[in-house]
Amino acid sequence: MCPSTAASCVRYSSMRSGATSKRASLATWVTCAVVRAAALELGLSGMADECTKPRYLGALMAKNELAIGIDLGGTNMSVGLVDRRGRVVARSKKKTKAQEGRDVVIDRLIVAMEAACEAGNVKLADIRTLGIGAPGPVDSERGVVITAGNLGWKNVPLGEILRKRLGIPVTVDNDANVAAWGEATVGAGEGCQSLLAVWVGTGVGAGIVMDGKIWRGDLFTAGEFGHVIMYSNGQPGSRKVEEFCSRTGIVRSLRTLAGLNPESLFHKVLARHEADGKAGPIGSSSIAECYNANDPLVRDVVDSSAELLGIGIANWITMASMRTVILGGGITEALGKPYADRVEESIRRHVFPSAIAPKVSVRMTKLKDDAGVLGAAMLAWDALG
């Protein structure tokens, strides 16, 4: 329904029953966005504000099916209520508190789901299905987290545990896989049958979609891109993509070189950071600040990491003949297009045969932080049928 049509309904409703009832009745059968647009068209700003409040959202959602999508990380868990069209209608976020053990984390998942449902004014019992993206290798057929170092988990039957507690279907997969699925279904890769989505943040991970399905491999470890070895020499831990291309690896290189470059902006950022005893790890935004200010040290390190990442992706394209690459994660989003362009240039120079280079499409993430939540929910919808 377009706003003008809705506006006509508002006029008709107002002649019949007055402002209060027209808000409630309309909000139960057209979307909040349409009601708001119609109200603004009529100059009813008060109604526009009212129709987006939870009580009207709840009335609206009562006639729609909702799934829950969860992005479970070692530090935070993000939860969203998602409809079949891939729209997040309510959300919540909680600390994972992985150090307190598996049972505490699972209890907190339930609390976070309840908080999202409360925000959307719906009952947890009314949710149709649940999807979760968890770190590390996941046996998606059995819903078992095989190993997740940042959670301290090994062979945790997360799907079975939550099915018993909630009484609804539960789908569990690797976090990078579900994020890739989010981009493939409602994000930057929508319409693509095959793609590689690479997430560059604290580490480096990837999700692979082939022929319209997540490709997990026989051992459920496909996409562990950060652990691909780039060099044959050196210590085992210092040869991988993640060691060169992740935020952790970039900061490590910058710390090593900063002492030799006391005039660099990063040297000043590092000194300021270390002077603050409460500061956590140096973030992607600090790297981007120096990069955008044309600090030669940071430019050199970041551009080198982009070059290596491009080589790794080019190797994958050469093997899998894949056209579409999506870049996401904290480093990618903070550094933006200049970084993505560097990666793309490297891919085009190293892919084989060179004739396919112009056909490769490198795109920035569209969903950003919502990729995991949306991908988990859309995967759950797919499993439900």
Short mmCIF file of C-alpha atoms in Angstrom, two decimals:
data_model
loop_
_atom_site.label_atom_id
_atom_site.label_comp_id
_atom_site.label_asym_id
_atom_site.label_seq_id
_atom_site.Cartn_x
_atom_site.Cartn_y
_atom_site.Cartn_z
CA MET A 1 0.00 0.00 0.00
CA CYS A 2 1.42 3.40 -0.96
CA PRO A 3 1.30 6.33 1.50
CA SER A 4 -1.35 8.14 -0.54
CA THR A 5 -3.68 5.15 -0.40
CA ALA A 6 -3.04 4.77 3.31
CA ALA A 7 -3.70 8.47 3.74
CA SER A 8 -7.10 8.06 2.13
CA CYS A 9 -7.81 5.26 4.59
CA VAL A 10 -6.76 7.52 7.44
CA ARG A 11 -9.19 10.21 6.21
CA TYR A 12 -12.01 7.67 5.94
CA SER A 13 -11.18 6.18 9.36
CA SER A 14 -11.05 9.62 10.97
CA MET A 15 -14.56 10.40 9.74
CA ARG A 16 -15.78 7.14 11.28
CA SER A 17 -14.05 6.87 14.63
CA GLY A 18 -11.59 9.59 15.54
CA ALA A 19 -7.81 9.80 15.82
CA THR A 20 -7.12 7.28 18.57
CA SER A 21 -8.91 4.33 17.01
CA LYS A 22 -7.68 5.10 13.51
CA ARG A 23 -4.08 4.79 14.74
CA ALA A 24 -4.63 1.42 16.35
CA SER A 25 -6.78 -0.09 13.60
CA LEU A 26 -4.51 0.97 10.76
CA ALA A 27 -1.38 -0.21 12.54
CA THR A 28 -2.75 -3.75 12.71
CA TRP A 29 -2.94 -4.24 8.94
CA VAL A 30 -0.40 -2.03 7.19
CA THR A 31 3.28 -1.58 7.93
CA CYS A 32 4.47 1.01 10.42
CA ALA A 33 6.48 2.71 7.68
CA VAL A 34 3.37 3.14 5.52
CA VAL A 35 1.25 4.38 8.42
CA ARG A 36 3.95 6.84 9.38
CA ALA A 37 4.33 8.08 5.80
CA ALA A 38 0.56 8.49 5.48
CA ALA A 39 0.36 10.37 8.77
CA LEU A 40 3.15 12.72 7.72
CA GLU A 41 1.40 13.29 4.40
CA LEU A 42 -1.67 14.44 6.33
CA GLY A 43 0.40 16.57 8.70
CA LEU A 44 -0.39 14.31 11.68
CA SER A 45 3.06 14.23 13.27
CA GLY A 46 1.68 12.95 16.56
CA MET A 47 0.16 9.96 14.86
CA ALA A 48 3.41 9.36 12.95
CA ASP A 49 5.26 9.12 16.26
CA GLU A 50 2.61 6.95 17.91
CA CYS A 51 2.38 4.34 15.18
CA THR A 52 6.03 3.31 15.64
CA LYS A 53 5.66 2.60 19.35
CA PRO A 54 5.95 -1.00 20.56
CA ARG A 55 2.23 -1.52 21.24
CA TYR A 56 1.42 -0.83 17.59
CA LEU A 57 4.43 -2.82 16.40
CA GLY A 58 3.18 -5.76 18.46
CA ALA A 59 -0.25 -5.56 16.86
CA LEU A 60 1.38 -5.50 13.46
CA MET A 61 3.72 -8.42 14.16
CA ALA A 62 0.88 -10.56 15.52
CA LYS A 63 -0.18 -11.16 11.92
CA ASN A 64 3.34 -11.85 10.65
CA GLU A 65 5.72 -14.76 11.16
CA LEU A 66 8.97 -14.00 12.93
CA ALA A 67 12.27 -15.83 13.32
CA ILE A 68 15.10 -15.06 15.70
CA GLY A 69 18.60 -14.63 14.33
CA ILE A 70 21.59 -14.66 16.69
CA ASP A 71 25.21 -13.69 16.09
CA LEU A 72 27.05 -15.34 18.99
CA GLY A 73 30.54 -14.01 19.64
CA GLY A 74 33.09 -14.43 22.38
CA THR A 75 32.41 -10.92 23.72
CA ASN A 76 28.87 -10.04 22.63
CA MET A 77 25.72 -11.72 21.39
CA SER A 78 23.39 -9.88 19.01
CA VAL A 79 19.77 -10.95 18.62
CA GLY A 80 17.20 -9.83 16.07
CA LEU A 81 13.56 -10.59 15.30
CA VAL A 82 13.44 -11.07 11.54
CA ASP A 83 10.50 -11.52 9.20
CA ARG A 84 10.51 -13.69 6.08
CA ARG A 85 11.54 -10.73 3.90
CA GLY A 86 14.72 -10.23 5.88
CA ARG A 87 13.71 -7.18 7.89
CA VAL A 88 14.90 -6.78 11.48
CA VAL A 89 11.88 -5.55 13.43
CA ALA A 90 13.40 -5.61 16.95
CA ARG A 91 16.76 -6.40 18.46
CA SER A 92 18.81 -6.79 21.63
CA LYS A 93 22.48 -7.12 22.53
CA LYS A 94 24.10 -8.67 25.59
CA LYS A 95 27.57 -9.49 26.85
CA THR A 96 28.37 -13.16 26.27
CA LYS A 97 30.32 -13.69 29.53
CA ALA A 98 32.00 -16.76 28.06
CA GLN A 99 34.38 -16.95 31.02
CA GLU A 100 31.45 -17.96 33.24
CA GLY A 101 30.87 -21.20 31.35
CA ARG A 102 28.60 -22.83 28.80
CA ASP A 103 25.43 -22.90 30.87
CA VAL A 104 25.67 -19.19 31.69
CA VAL A 105 26.13 -18.34 28.01
CA ILE A 106 23.07 -20.39 27.04
CA ASP A 107 21.01 -18.79 29.82
CA ARG A 108 22.09 -15.38 28.52
CA LEU A 109 21.02 -16.36 25.01
CA ILE A 110 17.52 -16.98 26.37
CA VAL A 111 17.55 -13.64 28.22
CA ALA A 112 18.69 -11.83 25.06
CA MET A 113 15.92 -13.49 23.04
CA GLU A 114 13.34 -12.49 25.61
CA ALA A 115 14.65 -8.90 25.53
CA ALA A 116 14.32 -8.77 21.72
CA CYS A 117 10.78 -10.15 21.95
CA GLU A 118 9.90 -7.58 24.60
CA ALA A 119 11.27 -4.82 22.35
CA GLY A 120 9.02 -6.10 19.57
CA ASN A 121 6.06 -6.61 21.90
CA VAL A 122 5.75 -10.30 20.96
CA LYS A 123 6.04 -13.49 22.99
CA LEU A 124 9.01 -15.82 22.71
CA ALA A 125 6.50 -18.68 22.42
CA ASP A 126 5.19 -17.12 19.19
CA ILE A 127 8.56 -17.26 17.42
CA ARG A 128 8.52 -19.75 14.54
CA THR A 129 12.20 -20.69 14.28
CA LEU A 130 15.69 -19.81 15.49
CA GLY A 131 19.03 -19.51 13.70
CA ILE A 132 22.43 -19.05 15.33
CA GLY A 133 25.85 -18.23 13.95
CA ALA A 134 28.57 -19.50 16.33
CA PRO A 135 32.36 -19.12 16.14
CA GLY A 136 34.56 -21.97 14.97
CA PRO A 137 33.75 -25.15 13.05
CA VAL A 138 30.12 -26.20 13.41
CA ASP A 139 28.50 -29.51 12.45
CA SER A 140 25.44 -27.87 10.94
CA GLU A 141 23.68 -31.19 10.34
CA ARG A 142 23.61 -31.96 14.08
CA GLY A 143 23.73 -28.39 15.39
CA VAL A 144 26.97 -29.08 17.29
CA VAL A 145 29.66 -26.45 17.90
CA ILE A 146 32.75 -28.60 17.34
CA THR A 147 35.19 -26.15 18.85
CA ALA A 148 35.01 -22.45 19.70
CA GLY A 149 38.16 -21.16 21.34
CA ASN A 150 36.77 -17.77 22.34
CA LEU A 151 33.85 -19.48 24.07
CA GLY A 152 35.88 -22.33 25.56
CA TRP A 153 33.49 -24.83 23.95
CA LYS A 154 34.11 -28.27 22.49
CA ASN A 155 31.42 -30.50 20.98
CA VAL A 156 28.52 -28.50 22.45
CA PRO A 157 25.11 -29.66 21.08
CA LEU A 158 23.77 -26.13 21.00
CA GLY A 159 20.92 -26.89 18.62
CA GLU A 160 19.57 -29.74 20.73
CA ILE A 161 19.86 -27.77 23.97
CA LEU A 162 17.89 -24.82 22.62
CA ARG A 163 15.30 -26.99 20.88
CA LYS A 164 14.51 -28.64 24.20
CA ARG A 165 14.30 -25.33 26.03
CA LEU A 166 12.28 -23.43 23.43
CA GLY A 167 10.32 -26.09 21.61
CA ILE A 168 11.01 -24.63 18.16
CA PRO A 169 13.28 -25.60 15.24
CA VAL A 170 16.88 -24.45 15.69
CA THR A 171 19.54 -24.07 12.99
CA VAL A 172 23.20 -23.67 13.98
CA ASP A 173 26.08 -22.80 11.65
CA ASN A 174 29.45 -21.09 11.60
CA ASP A 175 29.26 -17.31 12.10
CA ALA A 176 31.08 -16.45 8.87
CA ASN A 177 28.84 -18.85 6.94
CA VAL A 178 25.64 -17.25 8.18
CA ALA A 179 26.99 -13.75 7.53
CA ALA A 180 27.80 -14.79 3.96
CA TRP A 181 24.30 -16.23 3.65
CA GLY A 182 22.86 -12.94 4.85
CA GLU A 183 24.72 -11.05 2.15
CA ALA A 184 23.70 -13.65 -0.45
CA THR A 185 20.00 -13.49 0.39
CA VAL A 186 19.27 -9.89 1.41
CA GLY A 187 22.60 -8.08 1.12
CA ALA A 188 25.31 -7.09 -1.36
CA GLY A 189 25.27 -10.53 -3.00
CA GLU A 190 21.53 -10.79 -3.49
CA GLY A 191 20.85 -12.57 -6.76
CA CYS A 192 24.30 -14.22 -6.89
CA GLN A 193 24.34 -18.01 -6.95
CA SER A 194 27.96 -18.16 -5.80
CA LEU A 195 30.14 -15.81 -3.77
CA LEU A 196 33.03 -15.55 -1.33
CA ALA A 197 32.46 -13.23 1.65
CA VAL A 198 35.62 -12.29 3.56
CA TRP A 199 35.42 -10.65 6.99
CA VAL A 200 38.53 -8.76 8.11
CA GLY A 201 38.43 -7.74 11.75
CA THR A 202 40.11 -9.07 14.88
CA GLY A 203 40.79 -12.15 12.76
CA VAL A 204 40.03 -13.11 9.17
CA GLY A 205 37.17 -15.43 8.28
CA ALA A 206 35.19 -16.29 5.19
CA GLY A 207 31.90 -17.77 4.17
CA ILE A 208 31.36 -19.52 0.85
CA VAL A 209 28.13 -19.79 -1.10
CA MET A 210 28.20 -22.10 -4.12
CA ASP A 211 25.32 -22.84 -6.45
CA GLY A 212 22.83 -21.20 -4.10
CA LYS A 213 23.91 -23.07 -0.96
CA ILE A 214 26.41 -22.58 1.86
CA TRP A 215 29.46 -24.68 1.12
CA ARG A 216 30.79 -26.18 4.34
CA GLY A 217 32.94 -29.04 3.06
CA ASP A 218 32.93 -32.63 4.28
CA LEU A 219 34.53 -31.64 7.59
CA PHE A 220 32.53 -28.41 8.18
CA THR A 221 35.68 -26.26 8.08
CA ALA A 222 35.40 -24.61 4.66
CA GLY A 223 36.00 -20.88 4.82
CA GLU A 224 38.77 -20.83 7.45
CA PHE A 225 40.48 -18.29 5.23
CA GLY A 226 42.51 -16.67 8.00
CA HIS A 227 44.43 -19.91 8.51
CA VAL A 228 45.56 -20.27 4.90
CA ILE A 229 49.38 -20.28 4.82
CA MET A 230 50.94 -17.56 2.71
CA TYR A 231 54.64 -18.34 3.24
CA SER A 232 56.53 -21.60 3.69
CA ASN A 233 59.25 -20.15 5.91
CA GLY A 234 58.99 -18.72 9.42
CA GLN A 235 57.17 -20.02 12.49
CA PRO A 236 53.82 -21.75 11.88
CA GLY A 237 51.87 -18.95 13.59
CA SER A 238 53.52 -16.19 11.56
CA ARG A 239 52.75 -17.42 8.04
CA LYS A 240 48.97 -17.21 7.85
CA VAL A 241 46.65 -14.70 6.21
CA GLU A 242 45.35 -13.71 9.64
CA GLU A 243 48.83 -12.80 10.86
CA PHE A 244 49.26 -10.28 8.06
CA CYS A 245 45.77 -9.05 7.24
CA SER A 246 43.68 -8.96 10.44
CA ARG A 247 43.44 -5.93 12.71
CA THR A 248 45.51 -7.89 15.25
CA GLY A 249 48.20 -8.58 12.66
CA ILE A 250 48.23 -5.02 11.33
CA VAL A 251 48.57 -3.57 14.83
CA ARG A 252 51.35 -6.04 15.64
CA SER A 253 53.31 -4.92 12.57
CA LEU A 254 52.70 -1.26 13.36
CA ARG A 255 53.85 -1.67 16.96
CA THR A 256 57.06 -3.31 15.76
CA LEU A 257 57.80 -0.50 13.31
CA ALA A 258 56.54 2.47 15.34
CA GLY A 259 59.75 2.72 17.37
CA LEU A 260 61.70 3.20 14.16
CA ASN A 261 59.26 5.90 13.03
CA PRO A 262 58.85 8.28 15.99
CA GLU A 263 57.42 11.00 13.73
CA SER A 264 54.58 8.86 12.51
CA LEU A 265 51.02 9.65 13.57
CA PHE A 266 50.59 6.04 14.67
CA HIS A 267 53.51 6.46 17.10
CA LYS A 268 51.57 9.27 18.75
CA VAL A 269 48.34 7.25 18.75
CA LEU A 270 50.19 4.33 20.31
CA ALA A 271 51.74 6.54 23.01
CA ARG A 272 48.35 8.03 23.82
CA HIS A 273 46.78 4.58 23.90
CA GLU A 274 49.43 3.17 26.23
CA ALA A 275 49.15 6.17 28.54
CA ASP A 276 45.51 5.22 29.15
CA GLY A 277 45.71 2.25 31.46
CA LYS A 278 42.06 1.30 30.83
CA ALA A 279 42.31 1.26 27.05
CA GLY A 280 41.63 -2.01 25.24
CA PRO A 281 43.20 -3.13 21.96
CA ILE A 282 43.87 -0.48 19.34
CA GLY A 283 40.74 -0.41 17.20
CA SER A 284 40.11 -0.29 13.48
CA SER A 285 39.00 3.34 13.77
CA SER A 286 42.45 4.39 15.06
CA ILE A 287 44.11 2.62 12.14
CA ALA A 288 41.70 4.34 9.75
CA GLU A 289 42.43 7.72 11.35
CA CYS A 290 46.12 7.36 10.60
CA TYR A 291 45.53 5.86 7.17
CA ASN A 292 43.22 8.69 6.09
CA ALA A 293 45.75 11.22 7.39
CA ASN A 294 48.30 9.65 4.98
CA ASP A 295 50.66 8.45 7.70
CA PRO A 296 53.37 6.74 5.55
CA LEU A 297 53.92 3.98 8.11
CA VAL A 298 50.26 3.01 8.33
CA ARG A 299 49.76 3.39 4.60
CA ASP A 300 52.63 0.99 3.92
CA VAL A 301 51.49 -1.66 6.41
CA VAL A 302 47.80 -1.51 5.48
CA ASP A 303 48.45 -1.49 1.73
CA SER A 304 50.77 -4.49 2.13
CA SER A 305 48.08 -6.35 4.05
CA ALA A 306 45.53 -5.50 1.34
CA GLU A 307 47.92 -6.82 -1.28
CA LEU A 308 48.32 -10.13 0.56
CA LEU A 309 44.59 -10.45 1.16
CA GLY A 310 44.02 -9.91 -2.55
CA ILE A 311 46.51 -12.65 -3.39
CA GLY A 312 44.72 -15.07 -1.07
CA ILE A 313 41.33 -14.23 -2.60
CA ALA A 314 42.75 -14.45 -6.13
CA ASN A 315 43.98 -17.97 -5.34
CA TRP A 316 40.45 -18.93 -4.31
CA ILE A 317 38.93 -17.42 -7.47
CA THR A 318 41.49 -19.24 -9.59
CA MET A 319 40.51 -22.55 -7.98
CA ALA A 320 36.75 -22.07 -7.69
CA SER A 321 36.01 -19.83 -10.71
CA MET A 322 33.90 -17.51 -8.58
CA ARG A 323 32.80 -14.11 -9.84
CA THR A 324 31.60 -12.27 -6.71
CA VAL A 325 33.60 -11.26 -3.64
CA ILE A 326 32.14 -9.38 -0.67
CA LEU A 327 34.39 -7.62 1.83
CA GLY A 328 33.26 -6.88 5.38
CA GLY A 329 34.44 -6.72 8.97
CA GLY A 330 35.80 -3.97 11.20
CA ILE A 331 38.95 -3.22 9.18
CA THR A 332 37.12 -3.16 5.85
CA GLU A 333 34.34 -0.92 7.12
CA ALA A 334 36.67 1.49 8.94
CA LEU A 335 39.08 1.90 6.01
CA GLY A 336 36.31 1.90 3.43
CA LYS A 337 36.62 2.15 -0.32
CA PRO A 338 40.37 2.97 -0.55
CA TYR A 339 41.15 -0.31 1.24
CA ALA A 340 38.62 -2.29 -0.80
CA ASP A 341 40.08 -0.82 -4.00
CA ARG A 342 43.57 -1.97 -2.97
CA VAL A 343 42.30 -5.49 -2.36
CA GLU A 344 40.47 -5.49 -5.69
CA GLU A 345 43.56 -4.27 -7.57
CA SER A 346 45.58 -7.10 -6.05
CA ILE A 347 42.92 -9.67 -6.97
CA ARG A 348 42.82 -8.52 -10.58
CA ARG A 349 46.62 -8.64 -10.91
CA HIS A 350 46.96 -12.14 -9.47
CA VAL A 351 43.90 -14.07 -10.64
CA PHE A 352 44.37 -16.68 -13.37
CA PRO A 353 43.67 -16.59 -16.19
CA SER A 354 44.06 -12.84 -16.45
CA ALA A 355 41.21 -12.73 -18.97
CA ILE A 356 38.67 -13.31 -16.16
CA ALA A 357 39.96 -10.41 -14.03
CA PRO A 358 37.52 -7.82 -15.46
CA LYS A 359 34.60 -10.15 -14.71
CA VAL A 360 35.36 -10.35 -10.99
CA SER A 361 33.05 -8.18 -8.89
CA VAL A 362 34.33 -6.97 -5.51
CA ARG A 363 31.67 -5.39 -3.30
CA MET A 364 31.51 -3.89 0.16
CA THR A 365 29.16 -5.45 2.67
CA LYS A 366 25.64 -4.06 2.62
CA LEU A 367 24.46 -5.54 5.92
CA LYS A 368 27.54 -4.71 8.03
CA ASP A 369 26.91 -5.65 11.68
CA ASP A 370 23.52 -7.13 10.79
CA ALA A 371 24.95 -9.73 8.41
CA GLY A 372 25.22 -12.43 11.09
CA VAL A 373 21.78 -11.83 12.62
CA LEU A 374 20.03 -11.65 9.25
CA GLY A 375 21.94 -14.58 7.80
CA ALA A 376 21.16 -16.80 10.78
CA ALA A 377 17.47 -15.93 10.58
CA MET A 378 17.25 -16.40 6.82
CA LEU A 379 19.01 -19.77 7.12
CA ALA A 380 16.45 -20.78 9.75
CA TRP A 381 13.60 -19.69 7.47
CA ASP A 382 15.09 -21.77 4.66
CA ALA A 383 15.31 -24.84 6.91
CA LEU A 384 11.70 -24.36 7.98
CA GLY A 385 10.51 -24.26 4.38
#
